[in-house]
Short mmCIF file of C-alpha atoms in Angstrom, two decimals:
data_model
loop_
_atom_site.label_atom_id
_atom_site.label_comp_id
_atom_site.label_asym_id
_atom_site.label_seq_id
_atom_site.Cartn_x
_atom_site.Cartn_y
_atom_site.Cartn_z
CA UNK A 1 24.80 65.68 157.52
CA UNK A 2 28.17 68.00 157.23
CA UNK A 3 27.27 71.70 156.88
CA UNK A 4 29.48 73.85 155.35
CA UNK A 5 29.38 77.49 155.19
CA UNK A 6 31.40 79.37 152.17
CA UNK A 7 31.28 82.60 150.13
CA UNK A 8 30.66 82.04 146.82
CA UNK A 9 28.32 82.10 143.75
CA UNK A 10 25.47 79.61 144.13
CA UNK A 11 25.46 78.68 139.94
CA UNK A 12 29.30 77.65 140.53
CA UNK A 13 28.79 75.10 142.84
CA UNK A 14 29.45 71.81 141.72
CA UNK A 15 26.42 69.53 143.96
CA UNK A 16 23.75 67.27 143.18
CA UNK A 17 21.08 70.28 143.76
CA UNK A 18 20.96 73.60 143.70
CA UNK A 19 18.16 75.69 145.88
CA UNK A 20 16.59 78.76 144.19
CA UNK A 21 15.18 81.20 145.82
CA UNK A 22 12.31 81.85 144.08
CA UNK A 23 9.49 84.11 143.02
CA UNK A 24 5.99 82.28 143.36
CA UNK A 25 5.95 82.60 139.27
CA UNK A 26 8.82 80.16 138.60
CA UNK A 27 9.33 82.03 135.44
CA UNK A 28 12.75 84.02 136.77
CA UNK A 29 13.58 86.84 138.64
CA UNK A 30 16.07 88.91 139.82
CA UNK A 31 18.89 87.76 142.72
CA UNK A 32 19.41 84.60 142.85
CA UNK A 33 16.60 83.13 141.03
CA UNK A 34 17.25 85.37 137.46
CA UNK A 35 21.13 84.06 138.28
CA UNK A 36 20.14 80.46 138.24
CA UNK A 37 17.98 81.24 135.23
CA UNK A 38 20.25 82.71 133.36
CA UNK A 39 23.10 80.35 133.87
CA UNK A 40 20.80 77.22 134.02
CA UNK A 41 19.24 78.08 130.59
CA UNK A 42 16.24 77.61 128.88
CA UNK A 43 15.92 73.90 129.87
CA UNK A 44 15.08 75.07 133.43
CA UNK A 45 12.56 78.15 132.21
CA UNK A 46 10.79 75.00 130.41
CA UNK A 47 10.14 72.76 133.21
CA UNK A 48 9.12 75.76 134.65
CA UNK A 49 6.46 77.14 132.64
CA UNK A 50 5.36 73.07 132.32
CA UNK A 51 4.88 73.22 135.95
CA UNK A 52 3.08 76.15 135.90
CA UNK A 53 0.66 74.51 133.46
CA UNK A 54 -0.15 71.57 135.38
CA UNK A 55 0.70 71.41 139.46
CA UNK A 56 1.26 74.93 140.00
CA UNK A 57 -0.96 77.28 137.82
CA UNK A 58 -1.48 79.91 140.61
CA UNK A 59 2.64 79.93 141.36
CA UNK A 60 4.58 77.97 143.61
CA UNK A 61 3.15 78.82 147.45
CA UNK A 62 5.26 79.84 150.03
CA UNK A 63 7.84 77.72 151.84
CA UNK A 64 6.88 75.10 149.54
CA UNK A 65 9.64 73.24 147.52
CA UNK A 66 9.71 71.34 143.30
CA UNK A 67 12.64 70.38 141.39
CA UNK A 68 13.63 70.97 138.19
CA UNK A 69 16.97 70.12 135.67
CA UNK A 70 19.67 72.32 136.20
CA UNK A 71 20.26 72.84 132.65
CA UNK A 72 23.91 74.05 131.90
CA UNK A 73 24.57 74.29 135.73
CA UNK A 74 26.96 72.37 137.63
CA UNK A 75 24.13 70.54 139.51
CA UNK A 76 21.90 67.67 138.11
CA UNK A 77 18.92 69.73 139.94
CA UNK A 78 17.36 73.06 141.02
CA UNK A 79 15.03 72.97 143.50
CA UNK A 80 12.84 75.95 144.07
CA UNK A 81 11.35 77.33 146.77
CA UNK A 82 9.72 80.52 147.67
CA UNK A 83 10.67 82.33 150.45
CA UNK A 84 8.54 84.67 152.83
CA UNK A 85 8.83 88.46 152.47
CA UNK A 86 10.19 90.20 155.73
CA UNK A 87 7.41 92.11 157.85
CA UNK A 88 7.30 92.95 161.08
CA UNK A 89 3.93 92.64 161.50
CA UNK A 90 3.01 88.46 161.24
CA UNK A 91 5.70 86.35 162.27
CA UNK A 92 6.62 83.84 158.86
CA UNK A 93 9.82 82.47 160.60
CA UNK A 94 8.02 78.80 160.12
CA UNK A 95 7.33 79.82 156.53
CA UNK A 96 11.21 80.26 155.92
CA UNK A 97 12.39 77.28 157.75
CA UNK A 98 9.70 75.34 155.80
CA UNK A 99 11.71 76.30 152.76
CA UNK A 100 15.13 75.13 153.91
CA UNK A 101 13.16 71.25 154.61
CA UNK A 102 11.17 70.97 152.16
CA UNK A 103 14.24 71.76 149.77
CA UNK A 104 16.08 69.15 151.86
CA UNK A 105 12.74 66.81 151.55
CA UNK A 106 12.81 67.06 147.56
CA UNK A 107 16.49 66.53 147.79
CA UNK A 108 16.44 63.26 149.57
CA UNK A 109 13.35 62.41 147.50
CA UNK A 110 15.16 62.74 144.12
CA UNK A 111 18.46 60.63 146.37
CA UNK A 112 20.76 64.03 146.30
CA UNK A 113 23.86 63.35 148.43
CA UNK A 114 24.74 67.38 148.13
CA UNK A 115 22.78 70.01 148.30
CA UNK A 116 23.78 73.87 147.73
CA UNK A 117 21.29 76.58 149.66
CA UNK A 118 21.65 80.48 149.29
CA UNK A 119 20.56 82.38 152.08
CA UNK A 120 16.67 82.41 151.71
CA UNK A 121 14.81 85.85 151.56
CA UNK A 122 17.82 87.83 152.99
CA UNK A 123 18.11 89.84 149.56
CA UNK A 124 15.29 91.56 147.48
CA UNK A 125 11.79 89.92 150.73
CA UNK A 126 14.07 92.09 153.32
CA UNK A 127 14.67 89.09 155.97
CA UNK A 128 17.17 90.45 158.24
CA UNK A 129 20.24 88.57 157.67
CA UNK A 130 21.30 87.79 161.40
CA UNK A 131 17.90 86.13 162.01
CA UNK A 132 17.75 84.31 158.05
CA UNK A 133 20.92 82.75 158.97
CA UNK A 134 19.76 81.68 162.31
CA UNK A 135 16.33 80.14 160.47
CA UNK A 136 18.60 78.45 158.12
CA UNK A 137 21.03 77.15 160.61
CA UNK A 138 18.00 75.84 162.84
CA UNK A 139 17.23 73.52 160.41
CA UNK A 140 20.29 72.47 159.14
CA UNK A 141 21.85 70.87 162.17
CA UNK A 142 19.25 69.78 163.27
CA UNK A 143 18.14 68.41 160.04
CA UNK A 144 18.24 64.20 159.26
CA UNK A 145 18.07 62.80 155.52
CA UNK A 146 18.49 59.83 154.08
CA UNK A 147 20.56 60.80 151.36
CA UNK A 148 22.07 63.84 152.08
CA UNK A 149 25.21 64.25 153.41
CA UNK A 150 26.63 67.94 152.89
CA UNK A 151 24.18 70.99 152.62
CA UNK A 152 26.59 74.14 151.93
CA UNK A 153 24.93 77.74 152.82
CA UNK A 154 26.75 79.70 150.10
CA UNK A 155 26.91 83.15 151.04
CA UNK A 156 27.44 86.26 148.49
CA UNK A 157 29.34 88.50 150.86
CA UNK A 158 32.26 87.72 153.08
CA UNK A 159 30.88 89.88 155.92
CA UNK A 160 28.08 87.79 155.99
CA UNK A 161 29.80 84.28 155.78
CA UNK A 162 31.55 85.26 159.10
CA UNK A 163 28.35 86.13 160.74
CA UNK A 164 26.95 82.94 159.75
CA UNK A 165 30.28 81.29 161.03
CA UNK A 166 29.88 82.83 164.38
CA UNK A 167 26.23 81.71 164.65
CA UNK A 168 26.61 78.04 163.69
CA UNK A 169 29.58 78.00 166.41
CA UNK A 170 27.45 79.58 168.74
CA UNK A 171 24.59 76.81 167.57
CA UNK A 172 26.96 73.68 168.14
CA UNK A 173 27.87 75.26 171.35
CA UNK A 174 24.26 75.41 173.05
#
């Protein structure tokens, strides 16, 4: 699988599925998830609530991963995940890697040969963005699929993109 890194808006990106990062509810949020909502459209907020009323009526748990349509984006999915909020007291590194396979897993289920992943947690949970991009990297190279062949980390800031490019060169290096 080729992994790219870029800086960029997650809705714009033109691959078979999308990752949202988001809230247990499914129903929207802010960040990422109210961005893919909003420019996904109410045929995402649909399947949505439907899940909510049969597999998932206490919320999507943590590190877990379900697709939806992507609605008016430039995907044919959105898979959703939930990441872990940042503390420093319980270590939920697992819990956030779990969310970059278990997107990949529903990816490769639905046969998506591109997949599109913002940087889990890093925004409004408080991950530290060094170490998100080093539990995101983890499992991307090291990550097999069936299907896939390009996950892209799109990043929102350009500072950040070159951390993340100086961590996956430091990755392929060891």
């Amino acid at each position: 699988m080729k992994i790219h890194l870029l800086h960029g808006d997650i809705t714009e990106q033109r691959v078979d599925a999308v990752v949202n990062a988001a809230n247990s509810s499914l129903l929207g949020g802010g960040g990422v998830d109210g961005a893919i909502h909003r420019r996904g459209g109410r045929a995402i907020l649909e399947e949505c609530r439907a899940l909510r009323a049969s597999r998932y009526p206490d919320g999507l748990p943590t590190g877990q991963a379900v697709a939806t349509t992507a609605g008016d984006l430039p995907a044919r999915w959105v898979i959703h995940t939930v990441g872990p909020v940042w503390t420093t007291g319980e270590d939920r590194s697992q819990l956030l890697r779990d969310c970059y396979r278990n997107s990949l897993r529903v990816a490769t289920e639905l046969g998506a040969a591109s997949i599109a992943y913002p940087l889990i947690s890093a925004g409004a949970y408080g991950w530290p963005v060094e170490d998100a991009i080093r539990q995101a990297l983890a499992v991307l190279v090291s990550a097999e699929s069936a299907s896939v062949a390009e996950a892209r980390l799109v990043l929102f800031r350009p500072d950040t993109l070159e951390l993340a490019e100086r961590i996956l060169a430091e990755q392929r290096r060891t």
